[in-house]
C-alpha positions as a printed NumPy array, in Angstrom:
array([[ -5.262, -21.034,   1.28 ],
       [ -5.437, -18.784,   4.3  ],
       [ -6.955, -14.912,   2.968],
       [ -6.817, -13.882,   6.637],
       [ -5.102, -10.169,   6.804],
       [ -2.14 , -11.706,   8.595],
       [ -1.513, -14.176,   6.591],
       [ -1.504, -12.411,   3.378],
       [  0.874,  -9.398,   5.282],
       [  3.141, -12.53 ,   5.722],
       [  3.   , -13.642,   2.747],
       [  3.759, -10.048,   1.088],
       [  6.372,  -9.948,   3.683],
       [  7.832, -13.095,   2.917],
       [  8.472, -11.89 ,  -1.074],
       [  9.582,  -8.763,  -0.007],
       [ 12.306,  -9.853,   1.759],
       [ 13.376, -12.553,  -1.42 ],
       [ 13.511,  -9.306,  -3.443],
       [ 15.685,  -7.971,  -0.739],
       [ 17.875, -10.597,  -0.473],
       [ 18.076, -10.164,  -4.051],
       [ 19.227,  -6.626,  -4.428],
       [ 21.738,  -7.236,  -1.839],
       [ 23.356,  -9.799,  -3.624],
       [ 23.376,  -8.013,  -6.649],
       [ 25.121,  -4.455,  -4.743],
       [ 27.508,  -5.942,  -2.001],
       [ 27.884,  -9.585,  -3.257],
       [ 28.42 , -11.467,  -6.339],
       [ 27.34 ,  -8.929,  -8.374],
       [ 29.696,  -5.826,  -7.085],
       [ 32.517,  -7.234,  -8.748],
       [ 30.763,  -6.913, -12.091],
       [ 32.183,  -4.136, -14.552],
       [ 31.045,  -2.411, -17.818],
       [ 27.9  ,  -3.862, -19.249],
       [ 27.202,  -6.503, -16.904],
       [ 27.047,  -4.006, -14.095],
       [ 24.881,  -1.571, -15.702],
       [ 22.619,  -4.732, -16.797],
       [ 22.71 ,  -5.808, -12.996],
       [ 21.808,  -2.357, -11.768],
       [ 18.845,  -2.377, -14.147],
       [ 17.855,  -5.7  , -12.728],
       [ 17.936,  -4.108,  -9.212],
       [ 15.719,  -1.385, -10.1  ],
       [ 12.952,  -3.359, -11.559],
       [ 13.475,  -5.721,  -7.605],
       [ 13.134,  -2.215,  -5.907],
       [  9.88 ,  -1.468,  -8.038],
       [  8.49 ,  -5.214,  -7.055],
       [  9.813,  -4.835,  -3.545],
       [  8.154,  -1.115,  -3.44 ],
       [  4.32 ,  -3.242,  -4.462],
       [  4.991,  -5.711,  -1.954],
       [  5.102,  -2.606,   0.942],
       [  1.947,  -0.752,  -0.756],
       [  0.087,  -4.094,  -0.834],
       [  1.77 ,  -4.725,   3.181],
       [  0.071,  -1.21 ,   3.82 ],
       [ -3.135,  -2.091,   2.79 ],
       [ -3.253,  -5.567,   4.399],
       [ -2.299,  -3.933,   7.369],
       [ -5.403,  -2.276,   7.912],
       [ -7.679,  -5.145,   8.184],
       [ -5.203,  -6.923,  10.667],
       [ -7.198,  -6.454,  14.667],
       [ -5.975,  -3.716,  16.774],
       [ -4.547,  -6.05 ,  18.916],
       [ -2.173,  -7.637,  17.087],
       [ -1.758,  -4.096,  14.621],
       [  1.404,  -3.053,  16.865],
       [  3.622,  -6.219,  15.999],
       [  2.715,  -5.827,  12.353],
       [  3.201,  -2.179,  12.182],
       [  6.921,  -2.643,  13.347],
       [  7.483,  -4.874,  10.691],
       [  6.17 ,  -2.395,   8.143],
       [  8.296,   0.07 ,   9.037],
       [ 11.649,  -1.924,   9.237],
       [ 10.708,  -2.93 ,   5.382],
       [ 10.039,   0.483,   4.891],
       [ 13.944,   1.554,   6.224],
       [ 15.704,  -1.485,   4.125],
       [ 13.783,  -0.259,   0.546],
       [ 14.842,   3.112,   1.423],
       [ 18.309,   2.417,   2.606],
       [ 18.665,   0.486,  -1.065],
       [ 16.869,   2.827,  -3.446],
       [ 19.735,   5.269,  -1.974],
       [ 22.532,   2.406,  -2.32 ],
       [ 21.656,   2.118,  -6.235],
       [ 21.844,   5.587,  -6.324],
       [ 24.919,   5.968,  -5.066],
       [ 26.506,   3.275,  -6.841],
       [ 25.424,   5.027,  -9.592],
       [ 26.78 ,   8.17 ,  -8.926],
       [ 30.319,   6.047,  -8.046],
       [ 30.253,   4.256, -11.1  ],
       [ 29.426,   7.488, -13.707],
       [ 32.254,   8.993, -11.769],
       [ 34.872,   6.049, -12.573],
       [ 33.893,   6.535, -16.133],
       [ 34.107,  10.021, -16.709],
       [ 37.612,   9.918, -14.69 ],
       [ 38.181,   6.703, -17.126],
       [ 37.778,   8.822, -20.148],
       [ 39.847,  12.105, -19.082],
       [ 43.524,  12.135, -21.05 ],
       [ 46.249,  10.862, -19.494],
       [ 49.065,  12.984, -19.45 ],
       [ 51.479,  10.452, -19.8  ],
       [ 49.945,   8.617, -23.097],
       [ 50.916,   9.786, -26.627],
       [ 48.943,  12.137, -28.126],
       [ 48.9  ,  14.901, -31.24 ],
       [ 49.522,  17.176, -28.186],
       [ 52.725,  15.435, -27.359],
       [ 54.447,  14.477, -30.484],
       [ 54.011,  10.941, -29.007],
       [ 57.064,  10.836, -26.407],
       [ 55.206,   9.916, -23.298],
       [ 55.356,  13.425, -21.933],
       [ 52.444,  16.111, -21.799],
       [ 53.454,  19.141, -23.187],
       [ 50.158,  21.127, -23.975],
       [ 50.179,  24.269, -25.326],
       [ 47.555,  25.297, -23.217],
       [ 48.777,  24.648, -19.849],
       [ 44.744,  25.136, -18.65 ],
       [ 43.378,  22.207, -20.744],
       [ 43.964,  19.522, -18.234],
       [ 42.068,  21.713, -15.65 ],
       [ 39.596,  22.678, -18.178],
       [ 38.861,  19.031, -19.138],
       [ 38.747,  18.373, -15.567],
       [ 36.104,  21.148, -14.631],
       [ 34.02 ,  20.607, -17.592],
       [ 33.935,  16.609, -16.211],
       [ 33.031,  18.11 , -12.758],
       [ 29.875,  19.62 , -14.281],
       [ 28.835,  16.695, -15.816],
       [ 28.974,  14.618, -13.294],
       [ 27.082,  17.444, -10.854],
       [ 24.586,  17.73 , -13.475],
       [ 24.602,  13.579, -13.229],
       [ 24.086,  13.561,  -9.317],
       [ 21.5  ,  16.286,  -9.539],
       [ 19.535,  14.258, -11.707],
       [ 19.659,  11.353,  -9.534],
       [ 18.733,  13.719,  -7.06 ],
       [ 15.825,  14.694,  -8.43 ],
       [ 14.704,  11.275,  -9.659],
       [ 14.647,  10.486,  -5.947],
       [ 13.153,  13.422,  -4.887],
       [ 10.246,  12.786,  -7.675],
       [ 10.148,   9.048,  -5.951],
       [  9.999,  10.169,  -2.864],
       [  7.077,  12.511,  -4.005],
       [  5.173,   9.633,  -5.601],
       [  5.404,   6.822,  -2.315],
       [  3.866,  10.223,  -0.05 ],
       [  1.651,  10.392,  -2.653],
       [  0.637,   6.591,  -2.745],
       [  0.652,   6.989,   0.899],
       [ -1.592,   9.376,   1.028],
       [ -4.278,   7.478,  -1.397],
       [ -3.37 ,   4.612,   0.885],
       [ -5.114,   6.768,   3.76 ],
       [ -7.815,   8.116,   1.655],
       [ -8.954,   4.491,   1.001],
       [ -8.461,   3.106,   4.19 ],
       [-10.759,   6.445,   5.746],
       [-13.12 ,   5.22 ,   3.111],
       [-13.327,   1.727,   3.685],
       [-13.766,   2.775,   7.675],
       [-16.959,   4.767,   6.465],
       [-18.128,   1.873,   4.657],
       [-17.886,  -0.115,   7.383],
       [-19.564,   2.342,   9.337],
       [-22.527,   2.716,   7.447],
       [-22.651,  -1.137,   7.024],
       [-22.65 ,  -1.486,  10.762],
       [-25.562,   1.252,  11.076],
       [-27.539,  -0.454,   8.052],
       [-27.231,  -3.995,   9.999],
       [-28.517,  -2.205,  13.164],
       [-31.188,  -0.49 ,  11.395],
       [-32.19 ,  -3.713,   9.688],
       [-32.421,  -5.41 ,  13.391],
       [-34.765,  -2.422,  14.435],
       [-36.969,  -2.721,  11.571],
       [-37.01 ,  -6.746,  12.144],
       [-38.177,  -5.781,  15.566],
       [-40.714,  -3.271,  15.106],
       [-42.276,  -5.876,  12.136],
       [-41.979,  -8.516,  15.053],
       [-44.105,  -6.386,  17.592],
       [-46.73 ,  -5.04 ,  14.439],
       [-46.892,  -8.999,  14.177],
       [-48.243,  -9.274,  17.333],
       [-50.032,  -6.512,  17.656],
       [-52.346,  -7.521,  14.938],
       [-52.207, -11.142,  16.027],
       [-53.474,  -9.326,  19.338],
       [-56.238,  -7.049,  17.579],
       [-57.463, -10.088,  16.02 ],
       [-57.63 , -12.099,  18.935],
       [-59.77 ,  -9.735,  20.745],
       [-61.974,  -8.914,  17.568],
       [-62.996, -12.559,  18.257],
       [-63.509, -12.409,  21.595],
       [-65.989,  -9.272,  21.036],
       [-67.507, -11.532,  18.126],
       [-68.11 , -14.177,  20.31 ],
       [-69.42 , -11.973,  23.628],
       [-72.047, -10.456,  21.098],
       [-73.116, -13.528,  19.778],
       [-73.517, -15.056,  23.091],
       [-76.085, -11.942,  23.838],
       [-78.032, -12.152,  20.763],
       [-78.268, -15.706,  21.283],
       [-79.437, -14.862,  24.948],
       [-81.724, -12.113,  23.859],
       [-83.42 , -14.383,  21.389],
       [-83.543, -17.766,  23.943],
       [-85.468, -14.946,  26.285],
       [-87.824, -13.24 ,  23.946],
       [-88.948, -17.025,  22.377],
       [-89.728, -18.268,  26.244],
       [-91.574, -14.758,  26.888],
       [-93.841, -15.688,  23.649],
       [-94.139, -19.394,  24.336],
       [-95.467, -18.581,  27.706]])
C-alpha cells in the first residue's frame, strides 16, 4: 500500500467525495421526496456523512503538509474546493431544516375552515376573538425565529470549532517544522562530530607514527654510540 502524502490525500479525497455524493442524494435526490419520519431519519443520516466528510478534510489538511512544495499548489486547490462543497451542505441541511420546521408549525396552525368548539362545527370560523388567528400566527412566528436562531448558533458554534481545529492544525504543523528542524541540525551536528573523530583518528595515528620514528632515530644513536665507544676500547 502506497503511505506516500499524495497518495493518502487521494485516498482521503476519494472518501470524501463518496460521503458527498451521499449527502447529495439524500437532500436533492431520492431522498427529498421523503416526508415525516423518514425525512427527519434521512437528515440525521446526513449529519453523521457531514461529521465523516468534515474528518476526511482535517485528515486532507494534515496530509497536505507533508506533500513537496512543488506539487503543494495542485493539492491545495483541491482542499479548498472540498472545503466550499462541506460548507455549501452543512448550510443546505440547515436550511432544509429550517424549511421543514416551518411546514410543520404552518401544518399544525387551525384551519379556519375545519369544525371546531369555536365554530359550532359548520365549516365557518367564527371566533370570538377576532385576534386569535393572528395571535396563533405570531406566537408560531416566534417559535420558529427562536428555531432558526438556534440553528444559527449551532453553526456559528461549528464554525467556531473547524477555526479552532484549524488553528491546532497550524500549531502542529509549526511543530512538526521545528522538529524537523532540529532533526536536520542534530544530523549535521552528528556529521561534524563524525568528522572531527575522523581527523582525532588520524591525528593520533600521526603522533604515533612519529613517536616511532623518534624511537627508532634514538636507538639508531645509542646503537652508534655504543659500536664507537667498544672500537675506541678494543683498540
Amino acid at each position: 500500500m502506497d503511505t506516500s502524502p499524495t497518495a493518502l490525500f487521494e485516498s482521503y479525497e476519494q472518501d470524501f467525495l463518496q460521503f458527498i455524493e451521499g449527502i447529495k442524494d439524500k437532500l436533492e435526490g431520492n431522498g427529498k421526496n421523503e416526508i415525516g419520519e423518514h425525512r427527519d431519519a434521512t437528515l440525521r443520516r446526513v449529519e453523521m456523512d457531514l461529521d465523516e466528510a468534515d474528518e476526511m478534510v482535517s485528515q486532507m489538511e494534515i496530509e497536505i503538509q507533508g506533500i513537496p512544495q512543488s506539487l503543494r499548489t495542485t493539492y491545495l486547490s483541491r482542499l479548498k474546493s472540498a472545503k466550499s462543497s462541506l460548507s455549501i451542505y452543512k448550510k443546505s441541511l440547515i436550511d432544509t431544516r429550517t424549511s421543514l420546521a416551518r411546514a410543520e408549525l404552518f401544518s399544525k396552525s387551525p384551519n379556519p375552515s375545519s369544525s371546531s368548539p369555536d365554530n359550532g362545527g359548520n365549516g365557518y370560523y367564527n371566533s370570538d376573538d377576532p385576534y386569535s388567528d393572528r395571535s396563533r400566527l405570531l406566537s408560531g412566528t416566534n417559535i420558529l425565529e427562536d428555531g432558526t436562531k438556534r440553528l444559527q448558533e449551532s453553526q456559528r458554534i461549528a464554525l467556531e470549532t473547524e477555526e479552532q481545529g484549524a488553528g491546532i492544525l497550524r500549531d502542529l504543523r509549526g511543530q512538526r517544522e521545528q522538529i524537523e528542524n532540529s532533526r536536520g541540525t542534530l544530523w549535521r551536528a552528528d556529521v561534524a562530530v563524525d568528522r572531527a573523530s575522523s581527523k582525532l583518528k588520524t591525528m593520533i595515528r600521526r603522533m604515533y607514527q612519529q613517536r616511532a620514528v623518534t624511537y627508532s632515530i634514538i636507538a639508531v644513536l645509542v646503537l652508534l654510540v655504543i659500536i664507537i665507544v667498544w672500537e675506541k676500547l678494543s683498540g
